[in-house]
Short mmCIF file of C-alpha atoms in Angstrom, two decimals:
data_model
loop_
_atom_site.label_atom_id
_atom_site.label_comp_id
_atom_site.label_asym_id
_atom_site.label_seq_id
_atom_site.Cartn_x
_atom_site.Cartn_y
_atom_site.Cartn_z
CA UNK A 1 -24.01 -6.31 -36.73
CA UNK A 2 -21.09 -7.65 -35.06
CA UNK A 3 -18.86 -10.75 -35.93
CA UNK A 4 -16.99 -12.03 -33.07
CA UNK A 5 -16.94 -15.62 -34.38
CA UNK A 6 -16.19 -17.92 -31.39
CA UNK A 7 -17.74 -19.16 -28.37
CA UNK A 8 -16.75 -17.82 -25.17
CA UNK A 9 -14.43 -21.22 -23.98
CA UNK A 10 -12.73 -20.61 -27.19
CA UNK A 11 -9.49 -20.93 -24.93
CA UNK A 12 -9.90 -23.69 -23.47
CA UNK A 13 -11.73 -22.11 -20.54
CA UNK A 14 -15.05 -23.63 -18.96
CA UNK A 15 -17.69 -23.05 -21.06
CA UNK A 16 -20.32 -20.45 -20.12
CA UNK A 17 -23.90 -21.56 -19.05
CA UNK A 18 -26.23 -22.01 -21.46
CA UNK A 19 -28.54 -20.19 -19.14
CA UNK A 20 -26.39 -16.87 -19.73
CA UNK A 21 -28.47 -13.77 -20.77
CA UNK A 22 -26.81 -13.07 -23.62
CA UNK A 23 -23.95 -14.82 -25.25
CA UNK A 24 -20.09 -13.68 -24.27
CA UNK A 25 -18.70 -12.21 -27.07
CA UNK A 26 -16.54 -9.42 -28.35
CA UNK A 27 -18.32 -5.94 -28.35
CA UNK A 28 -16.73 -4.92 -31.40
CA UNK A 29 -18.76 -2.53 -33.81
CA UNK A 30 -19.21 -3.96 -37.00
CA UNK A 31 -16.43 -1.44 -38.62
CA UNK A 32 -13.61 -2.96 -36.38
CA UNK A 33 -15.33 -6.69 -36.96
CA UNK A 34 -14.87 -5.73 -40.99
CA UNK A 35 -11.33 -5.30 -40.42
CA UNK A 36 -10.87 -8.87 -38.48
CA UNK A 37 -7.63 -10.79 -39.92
CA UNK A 38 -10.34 -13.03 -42.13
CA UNK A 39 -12.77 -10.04 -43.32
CA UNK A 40 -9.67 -7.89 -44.11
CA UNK A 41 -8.87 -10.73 -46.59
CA UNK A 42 -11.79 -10.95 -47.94
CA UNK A 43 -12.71 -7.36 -48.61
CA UNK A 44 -8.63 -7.39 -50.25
CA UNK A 45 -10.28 -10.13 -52.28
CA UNK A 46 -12.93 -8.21 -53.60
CA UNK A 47 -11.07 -4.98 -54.12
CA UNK A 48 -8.47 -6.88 -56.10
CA UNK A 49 -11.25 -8.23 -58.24
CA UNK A 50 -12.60 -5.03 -58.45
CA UNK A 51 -9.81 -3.27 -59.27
CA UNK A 52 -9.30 -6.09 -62.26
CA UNK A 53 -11.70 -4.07 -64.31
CA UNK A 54 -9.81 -1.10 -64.32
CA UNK A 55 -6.84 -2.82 -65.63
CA UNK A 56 -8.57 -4.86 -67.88
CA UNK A 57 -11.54 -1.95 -69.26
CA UNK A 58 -10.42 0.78 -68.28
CA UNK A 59 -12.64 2.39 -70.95
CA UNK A 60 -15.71 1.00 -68.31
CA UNK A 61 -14.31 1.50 -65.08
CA UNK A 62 -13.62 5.30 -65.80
CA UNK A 63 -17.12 6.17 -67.61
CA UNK A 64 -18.99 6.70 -64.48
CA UNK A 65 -22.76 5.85 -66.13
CA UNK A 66 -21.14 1.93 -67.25
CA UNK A 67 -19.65 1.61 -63.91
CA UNK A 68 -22.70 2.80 -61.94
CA UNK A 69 -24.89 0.35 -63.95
CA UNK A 70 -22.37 -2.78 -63.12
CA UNK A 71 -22.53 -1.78 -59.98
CA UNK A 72 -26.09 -1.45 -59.62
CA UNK A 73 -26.21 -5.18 -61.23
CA UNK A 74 -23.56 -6.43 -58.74
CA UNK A 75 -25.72 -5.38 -55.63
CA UNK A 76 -28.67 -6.56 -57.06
CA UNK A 77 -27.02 -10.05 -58.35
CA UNK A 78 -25.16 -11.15 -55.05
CA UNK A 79 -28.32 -9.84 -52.88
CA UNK A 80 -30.01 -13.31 -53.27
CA UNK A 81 -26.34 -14.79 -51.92
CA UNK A 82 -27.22 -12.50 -49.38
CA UNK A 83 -30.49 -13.44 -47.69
CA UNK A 84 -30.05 -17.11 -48.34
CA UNK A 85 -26.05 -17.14 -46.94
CA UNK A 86 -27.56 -15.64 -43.68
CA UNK A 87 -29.65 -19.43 -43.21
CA UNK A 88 -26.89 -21.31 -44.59
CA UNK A 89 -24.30 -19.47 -42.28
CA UNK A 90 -26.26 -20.12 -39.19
CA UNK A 91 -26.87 -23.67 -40.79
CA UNK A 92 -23.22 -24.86 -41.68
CA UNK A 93 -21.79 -23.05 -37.94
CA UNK A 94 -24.62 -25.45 -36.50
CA UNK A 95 -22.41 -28.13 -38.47
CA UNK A 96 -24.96 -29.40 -41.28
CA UNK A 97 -25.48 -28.16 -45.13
CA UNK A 98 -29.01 -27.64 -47.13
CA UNK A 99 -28.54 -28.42 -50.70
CA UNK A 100 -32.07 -27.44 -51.51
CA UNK A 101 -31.68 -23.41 -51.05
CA UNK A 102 -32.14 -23.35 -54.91
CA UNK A 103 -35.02 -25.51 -55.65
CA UNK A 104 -36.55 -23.61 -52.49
CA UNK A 105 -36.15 -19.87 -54.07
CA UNK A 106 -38.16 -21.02 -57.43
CA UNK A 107 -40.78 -22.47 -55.63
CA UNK A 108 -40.74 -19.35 -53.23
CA UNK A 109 -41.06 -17.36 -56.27
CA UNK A 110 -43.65 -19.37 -58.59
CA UNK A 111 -45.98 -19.80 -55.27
CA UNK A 112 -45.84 -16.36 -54.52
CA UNK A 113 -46.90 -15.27 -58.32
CA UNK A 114 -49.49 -18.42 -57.85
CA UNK A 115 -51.38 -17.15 -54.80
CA UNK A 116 -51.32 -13.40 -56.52
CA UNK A 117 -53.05 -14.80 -59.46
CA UNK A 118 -54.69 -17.58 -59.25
CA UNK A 119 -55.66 -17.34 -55.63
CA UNK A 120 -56.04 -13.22 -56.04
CA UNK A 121 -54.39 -13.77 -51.98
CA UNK A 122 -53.56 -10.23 -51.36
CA UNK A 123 -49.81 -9.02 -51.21
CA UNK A 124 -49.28 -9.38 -47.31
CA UNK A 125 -51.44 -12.86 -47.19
CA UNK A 126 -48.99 -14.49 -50.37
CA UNK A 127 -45.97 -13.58 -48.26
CA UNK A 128 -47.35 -15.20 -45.24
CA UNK A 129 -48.37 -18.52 -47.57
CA UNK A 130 -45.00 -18.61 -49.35
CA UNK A 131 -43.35 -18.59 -46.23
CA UNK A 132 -45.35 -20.61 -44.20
CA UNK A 133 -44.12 -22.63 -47.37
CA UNK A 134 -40.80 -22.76 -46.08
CA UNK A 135 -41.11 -23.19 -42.67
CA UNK A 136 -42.67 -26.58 -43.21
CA UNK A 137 -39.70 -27.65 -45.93
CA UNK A 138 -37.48 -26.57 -43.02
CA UNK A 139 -39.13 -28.24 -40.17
CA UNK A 140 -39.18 -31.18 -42.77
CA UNK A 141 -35.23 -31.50 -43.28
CA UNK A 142 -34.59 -30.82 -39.63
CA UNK A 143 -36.62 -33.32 -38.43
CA UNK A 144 -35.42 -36.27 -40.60
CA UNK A 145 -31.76 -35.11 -40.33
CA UNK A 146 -32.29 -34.52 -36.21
CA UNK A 147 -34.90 -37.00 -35.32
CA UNK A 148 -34.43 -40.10 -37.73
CA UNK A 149 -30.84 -39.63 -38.35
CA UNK A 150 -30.19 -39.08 -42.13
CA UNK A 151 -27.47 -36.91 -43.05
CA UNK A 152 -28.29 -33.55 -44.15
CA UNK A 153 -26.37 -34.21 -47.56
CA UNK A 154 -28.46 -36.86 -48.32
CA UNK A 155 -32.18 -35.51 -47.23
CA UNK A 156 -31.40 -32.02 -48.92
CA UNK A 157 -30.51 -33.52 -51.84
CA UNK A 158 -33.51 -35.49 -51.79
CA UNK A 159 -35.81 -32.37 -51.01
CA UNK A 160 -33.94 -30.68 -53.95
CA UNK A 161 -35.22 -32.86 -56.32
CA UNK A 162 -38.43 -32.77 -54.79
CA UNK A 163 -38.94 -28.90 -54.72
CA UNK A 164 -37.18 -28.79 -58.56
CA UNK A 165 -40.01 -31.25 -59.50
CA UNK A 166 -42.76 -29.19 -57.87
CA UNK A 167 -41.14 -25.43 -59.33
CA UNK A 168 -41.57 -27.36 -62.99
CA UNK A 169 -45.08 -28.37 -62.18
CA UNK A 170 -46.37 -24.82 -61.22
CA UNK A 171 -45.15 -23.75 -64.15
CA UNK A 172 -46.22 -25.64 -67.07
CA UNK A 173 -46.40 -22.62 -69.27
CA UNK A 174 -43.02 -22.50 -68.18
CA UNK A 175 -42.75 -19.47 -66.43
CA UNK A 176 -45.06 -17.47 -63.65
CA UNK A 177 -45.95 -13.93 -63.48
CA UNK A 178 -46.81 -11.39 -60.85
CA UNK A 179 -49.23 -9.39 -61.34
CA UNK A 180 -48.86 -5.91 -61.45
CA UNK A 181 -49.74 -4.28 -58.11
CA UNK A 182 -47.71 -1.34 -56.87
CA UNK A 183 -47.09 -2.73 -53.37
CA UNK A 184 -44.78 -5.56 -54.98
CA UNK A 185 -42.25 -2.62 -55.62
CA UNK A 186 -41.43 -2.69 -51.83
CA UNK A 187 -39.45 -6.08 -52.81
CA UNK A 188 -38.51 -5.67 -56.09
CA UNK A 189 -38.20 -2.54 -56.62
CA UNK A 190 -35.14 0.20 -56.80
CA UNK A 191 -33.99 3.82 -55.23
CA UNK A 192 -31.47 5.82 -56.41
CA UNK A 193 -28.57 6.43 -53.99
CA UNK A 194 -26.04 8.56 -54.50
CA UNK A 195 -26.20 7.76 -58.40
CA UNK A 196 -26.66 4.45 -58.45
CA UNK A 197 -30.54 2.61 -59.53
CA UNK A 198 -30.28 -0.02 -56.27
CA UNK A 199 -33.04 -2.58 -56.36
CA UNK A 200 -34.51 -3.41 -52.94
CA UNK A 201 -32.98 -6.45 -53.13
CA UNK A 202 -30.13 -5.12 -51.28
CA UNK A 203 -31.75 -3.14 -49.31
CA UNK A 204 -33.58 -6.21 -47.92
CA UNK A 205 -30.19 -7.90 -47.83
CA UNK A 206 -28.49 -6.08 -45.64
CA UNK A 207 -31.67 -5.26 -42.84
CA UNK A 208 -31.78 -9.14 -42.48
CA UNK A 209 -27.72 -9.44 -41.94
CA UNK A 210 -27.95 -6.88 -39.37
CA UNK A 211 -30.88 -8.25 -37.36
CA UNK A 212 -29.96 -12.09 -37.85
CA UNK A 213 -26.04 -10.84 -37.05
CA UNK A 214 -26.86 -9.41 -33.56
CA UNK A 215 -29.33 -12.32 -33.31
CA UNK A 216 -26.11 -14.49 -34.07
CA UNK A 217 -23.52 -12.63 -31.44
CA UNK A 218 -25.87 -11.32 -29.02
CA UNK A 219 -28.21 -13.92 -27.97
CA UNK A 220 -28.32 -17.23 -26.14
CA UNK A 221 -30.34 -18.73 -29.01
CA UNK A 222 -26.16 -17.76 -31.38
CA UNK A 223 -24.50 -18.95 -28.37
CA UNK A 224 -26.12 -22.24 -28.59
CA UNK A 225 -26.00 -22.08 -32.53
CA UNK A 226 -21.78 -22.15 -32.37
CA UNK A 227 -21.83 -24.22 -29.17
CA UNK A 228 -23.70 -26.55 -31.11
CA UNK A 229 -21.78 -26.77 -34.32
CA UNK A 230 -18.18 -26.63 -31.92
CA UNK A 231 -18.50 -29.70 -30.10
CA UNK A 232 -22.31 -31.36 -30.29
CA UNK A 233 -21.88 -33.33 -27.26
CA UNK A 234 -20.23 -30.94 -24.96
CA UNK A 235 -23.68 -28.99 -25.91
CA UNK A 236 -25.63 -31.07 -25.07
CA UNK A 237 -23.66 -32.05 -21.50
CA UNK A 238 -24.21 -27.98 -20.86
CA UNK A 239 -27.94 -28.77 -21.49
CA UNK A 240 -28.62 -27.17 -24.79
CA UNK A 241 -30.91 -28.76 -27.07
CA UNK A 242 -29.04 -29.50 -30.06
CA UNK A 243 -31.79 -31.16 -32.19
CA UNK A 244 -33.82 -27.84 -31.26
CA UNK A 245 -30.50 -25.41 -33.05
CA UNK A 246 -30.58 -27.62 -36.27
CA UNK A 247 -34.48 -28.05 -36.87
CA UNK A 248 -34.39 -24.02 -36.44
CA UNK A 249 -31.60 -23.44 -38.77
CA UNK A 250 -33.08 -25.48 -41.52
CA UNK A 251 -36.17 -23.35 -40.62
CA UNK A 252 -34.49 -19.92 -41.23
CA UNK A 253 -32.45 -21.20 -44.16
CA UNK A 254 -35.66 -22.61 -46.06
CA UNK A 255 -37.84 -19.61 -45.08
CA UNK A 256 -34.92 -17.26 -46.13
CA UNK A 257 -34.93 -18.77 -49.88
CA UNK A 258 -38.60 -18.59 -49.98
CA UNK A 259 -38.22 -14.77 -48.79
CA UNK A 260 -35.33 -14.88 -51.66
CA UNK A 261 -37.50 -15.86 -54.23
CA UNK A 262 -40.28 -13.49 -53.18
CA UNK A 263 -38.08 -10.46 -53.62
CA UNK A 264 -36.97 -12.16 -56.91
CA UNK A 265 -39.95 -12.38 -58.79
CA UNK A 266 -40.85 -9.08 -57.68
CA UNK A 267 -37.93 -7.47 -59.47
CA UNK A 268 -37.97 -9.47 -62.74
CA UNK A 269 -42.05 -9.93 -62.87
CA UNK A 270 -41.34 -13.62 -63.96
CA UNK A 271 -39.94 -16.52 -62.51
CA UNK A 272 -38.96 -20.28 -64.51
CA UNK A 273 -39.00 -23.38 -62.78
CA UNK A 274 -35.24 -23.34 -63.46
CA UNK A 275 -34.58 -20.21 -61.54
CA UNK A 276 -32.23 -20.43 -58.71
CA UNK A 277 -30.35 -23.80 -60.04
CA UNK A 278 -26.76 -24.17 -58.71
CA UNK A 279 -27.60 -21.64 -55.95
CA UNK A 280 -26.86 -23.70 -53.04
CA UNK A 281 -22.96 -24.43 -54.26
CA UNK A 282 -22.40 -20.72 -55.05
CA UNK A 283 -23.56 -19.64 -51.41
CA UNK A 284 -21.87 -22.42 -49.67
CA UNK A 285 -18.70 -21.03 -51.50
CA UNK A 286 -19.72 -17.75 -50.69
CA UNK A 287 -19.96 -18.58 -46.68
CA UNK A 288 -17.21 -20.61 -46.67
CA UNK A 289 -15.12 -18.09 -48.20
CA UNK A 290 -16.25 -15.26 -45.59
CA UNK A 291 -14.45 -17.13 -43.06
CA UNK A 292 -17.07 -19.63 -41.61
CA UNK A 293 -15.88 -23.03 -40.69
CA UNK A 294 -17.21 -25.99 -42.84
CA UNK A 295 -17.38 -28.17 -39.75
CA UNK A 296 -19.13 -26.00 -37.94
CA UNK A 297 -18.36 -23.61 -35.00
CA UNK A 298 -17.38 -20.66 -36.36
CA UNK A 299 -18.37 -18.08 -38.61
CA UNK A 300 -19.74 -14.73 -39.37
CA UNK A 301 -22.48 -13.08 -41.11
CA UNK A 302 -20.38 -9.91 -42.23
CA UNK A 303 -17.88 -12.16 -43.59
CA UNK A 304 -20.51 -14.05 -45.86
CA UNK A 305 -22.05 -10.60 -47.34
CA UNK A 306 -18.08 -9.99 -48.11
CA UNK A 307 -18.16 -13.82 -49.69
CA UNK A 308 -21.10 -13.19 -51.58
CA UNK A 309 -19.61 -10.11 -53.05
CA UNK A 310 -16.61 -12.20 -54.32
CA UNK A 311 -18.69 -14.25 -55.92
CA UNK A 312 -20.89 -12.00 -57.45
CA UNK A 313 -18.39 -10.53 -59.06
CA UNK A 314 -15.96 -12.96 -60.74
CA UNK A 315 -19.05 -13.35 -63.39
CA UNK A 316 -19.31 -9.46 -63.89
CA UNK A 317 -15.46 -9.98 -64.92
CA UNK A 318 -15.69 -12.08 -66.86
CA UNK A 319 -18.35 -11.13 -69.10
CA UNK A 320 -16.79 -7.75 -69.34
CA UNK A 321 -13.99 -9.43 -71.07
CA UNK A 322 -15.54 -11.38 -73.36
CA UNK A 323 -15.16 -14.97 -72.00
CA UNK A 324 -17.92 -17.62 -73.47
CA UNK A 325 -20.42 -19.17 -70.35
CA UNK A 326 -18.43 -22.36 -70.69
CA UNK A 327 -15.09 -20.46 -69.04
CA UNK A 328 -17.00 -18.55 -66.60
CA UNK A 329 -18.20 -21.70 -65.07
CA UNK A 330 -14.65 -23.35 -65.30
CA UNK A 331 -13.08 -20.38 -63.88
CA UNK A 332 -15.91 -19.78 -61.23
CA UNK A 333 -15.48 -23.43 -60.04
CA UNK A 334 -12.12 -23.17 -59.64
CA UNK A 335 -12.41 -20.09 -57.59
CA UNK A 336 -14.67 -22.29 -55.48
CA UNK A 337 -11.91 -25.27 -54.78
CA UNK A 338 -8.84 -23.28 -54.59
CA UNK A 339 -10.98 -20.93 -51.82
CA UNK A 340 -12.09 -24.36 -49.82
CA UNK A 341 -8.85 -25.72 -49.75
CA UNK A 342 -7.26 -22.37 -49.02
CA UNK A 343 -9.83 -22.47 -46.14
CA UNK A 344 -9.15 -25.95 -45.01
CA UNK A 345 -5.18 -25.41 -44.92
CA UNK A 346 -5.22 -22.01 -43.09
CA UNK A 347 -7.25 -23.68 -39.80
CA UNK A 348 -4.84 -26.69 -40.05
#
């Protein structure tokens, strides 16, 4: 996975073809991309957050069984962030948001659980369904933000409500189930590693960051995905398709929360219609905070997974020490705007 995060006219420079190969970026692996400027900051982030325990319970942080349990739950916790942040990175680079990443995971989720057992679909076929599922909420947004013109705020906002309303509705015993059928424990279930219980969550997590990040550096398909987001009309004066970049990015970032919400309900067994609410403004803070540009054109996938680690684990903090729900949220928003505006005043 590699993180070079700007187009190849980044200095002014003529713009390479969109008809190049392959897009014209660094080489770098994705050990010397970690240790960018931006990703160096954000991995001192987390370690200083990290590190916070220790100070604060130290009686945790040194009892190896407590800390390999937190950790377990951290992984497993930010690994949504994860596979939904990789749509939403491509997505915001592209230069538009999707507000309905949320609403999209519960219904991902409750379908999936709904084709097992009401529709007895086999494990492979509900996959296919549930994301087939997303794909058409994708193409949906894309085309009404590309092809009629609505903002993106505005139609994913709309389709929020929409797939929120639809989550309640397939469950009006107010949950869903999965059945229990060994196969599901390739999604939900977890491997011990070096001491630590590790749901596949993460596992999942990270194979999708490293294909979608050399997808993302290494391909025409990225190059046009930055190009896009950088300058939309220059784009489309080089002959890219611009429409084309944002209905597939709202593609990938629907089908990604579906996916989410698959490997979800596989590792709890149950999903509510409420599951995944206030999602999408945790993983927007969670990109934006790994260093990509929220107005588009620039951005990495390595520094999201860093993002989403930050914001996995403020909560684990916090509830270590004892803080009621009501100051977790405070302080976790807080986080959010001071690491947006931090973001906006840095590219100034």
């Amino acid at each position: 996975m590699s993180d070079g995060t700007e187009p190849a006219a980044s200095d002014g420079g003529a713009v390479d073809s969109p008809d190049t190969a392959s897009v014209s970026r660094t080489n770098d692996s994705i050990f010397e991309n970690l240790f960018r400027r931006r990703e160096a900051g954000v991995l001192f982030g987390f370690l200083v957050l990290f590190s916070l325990i220790a100070l604060s319970r130290p009686d945790i942080f040194f009892d190896w069984d407590s800390m390999s349990g937190i950790t377990a739950r951290l992984l497993r916790q930010t690994a949504p962030y994860v596979i939904i942040g990789i749509g939403m990175t491509y997505l915001i680079i592209g230069g538009e948001f999707d507000l309905s990443v949320g609403s999209m995971y519960a219904v991902g989720g409750i379908s999936f659980a709904m084709f097992l057992n009401d529709y007895r679909l086999t494990v492979p076929v509900a996959v296919i369904a549930v994301l087939l599922i997303g794909v058409i909420v994708g193409l949906t947004n894309g085309v009404i933000v590309t092809k009629i013109g609505v903002p993106s705020l505005i139609v994913t906002i709309g389709m929020l409500s929409v797939l929120r309303g639809l989550a309640y509705y397939l469950t009006p015993g107010g949950s869903r189930q999965t059945p229990d059928l060994e196969l599901l424990g390739i999604f939900g279930g977890r491997t011990v590693v070096g001491g630590l219980a590790l749901s596949h969550q993460m596992f999942w997590a990270i194979g999708l960051v490293i294909v979608f990040g050399f997808l993302l550096q290494k391909t025409r398909f990225g190059y046009h995905v930055y190009a896009t987001g950088d300058d939309q009309e220059a784009a489309e004066m080089t002959g890219i398709d611009t429409d084309r970049v944002k209905i597939l990015n709202f593609v990938l970032t629907a089908t990604l929360a579906a996916f989410a919400g698959i490997v979800g309900i596989s590792y709890f067994g149950s999903m509510f219609g409420s599951a995944g609410s206030g999602f999408e403004l945790l993983i927007i803070a969670a990109v934006v905070i790994g260093g990509t540009n929220l107005f588009g054109g620039e951005g990495s996938l390595s520094g999201m997974f860093l993002g989403s680690l930050v914001i996995g684990i403020i909560p684990v903090l916090l509830v270590l020490n004892g803080l009621s729900v009501e100051i977790q949220e405070f302080l976790t928003g807080v986080v959010i705007i001071v690491a947006v505006v931090l973001d906006i005043l840095i590219r100034r």
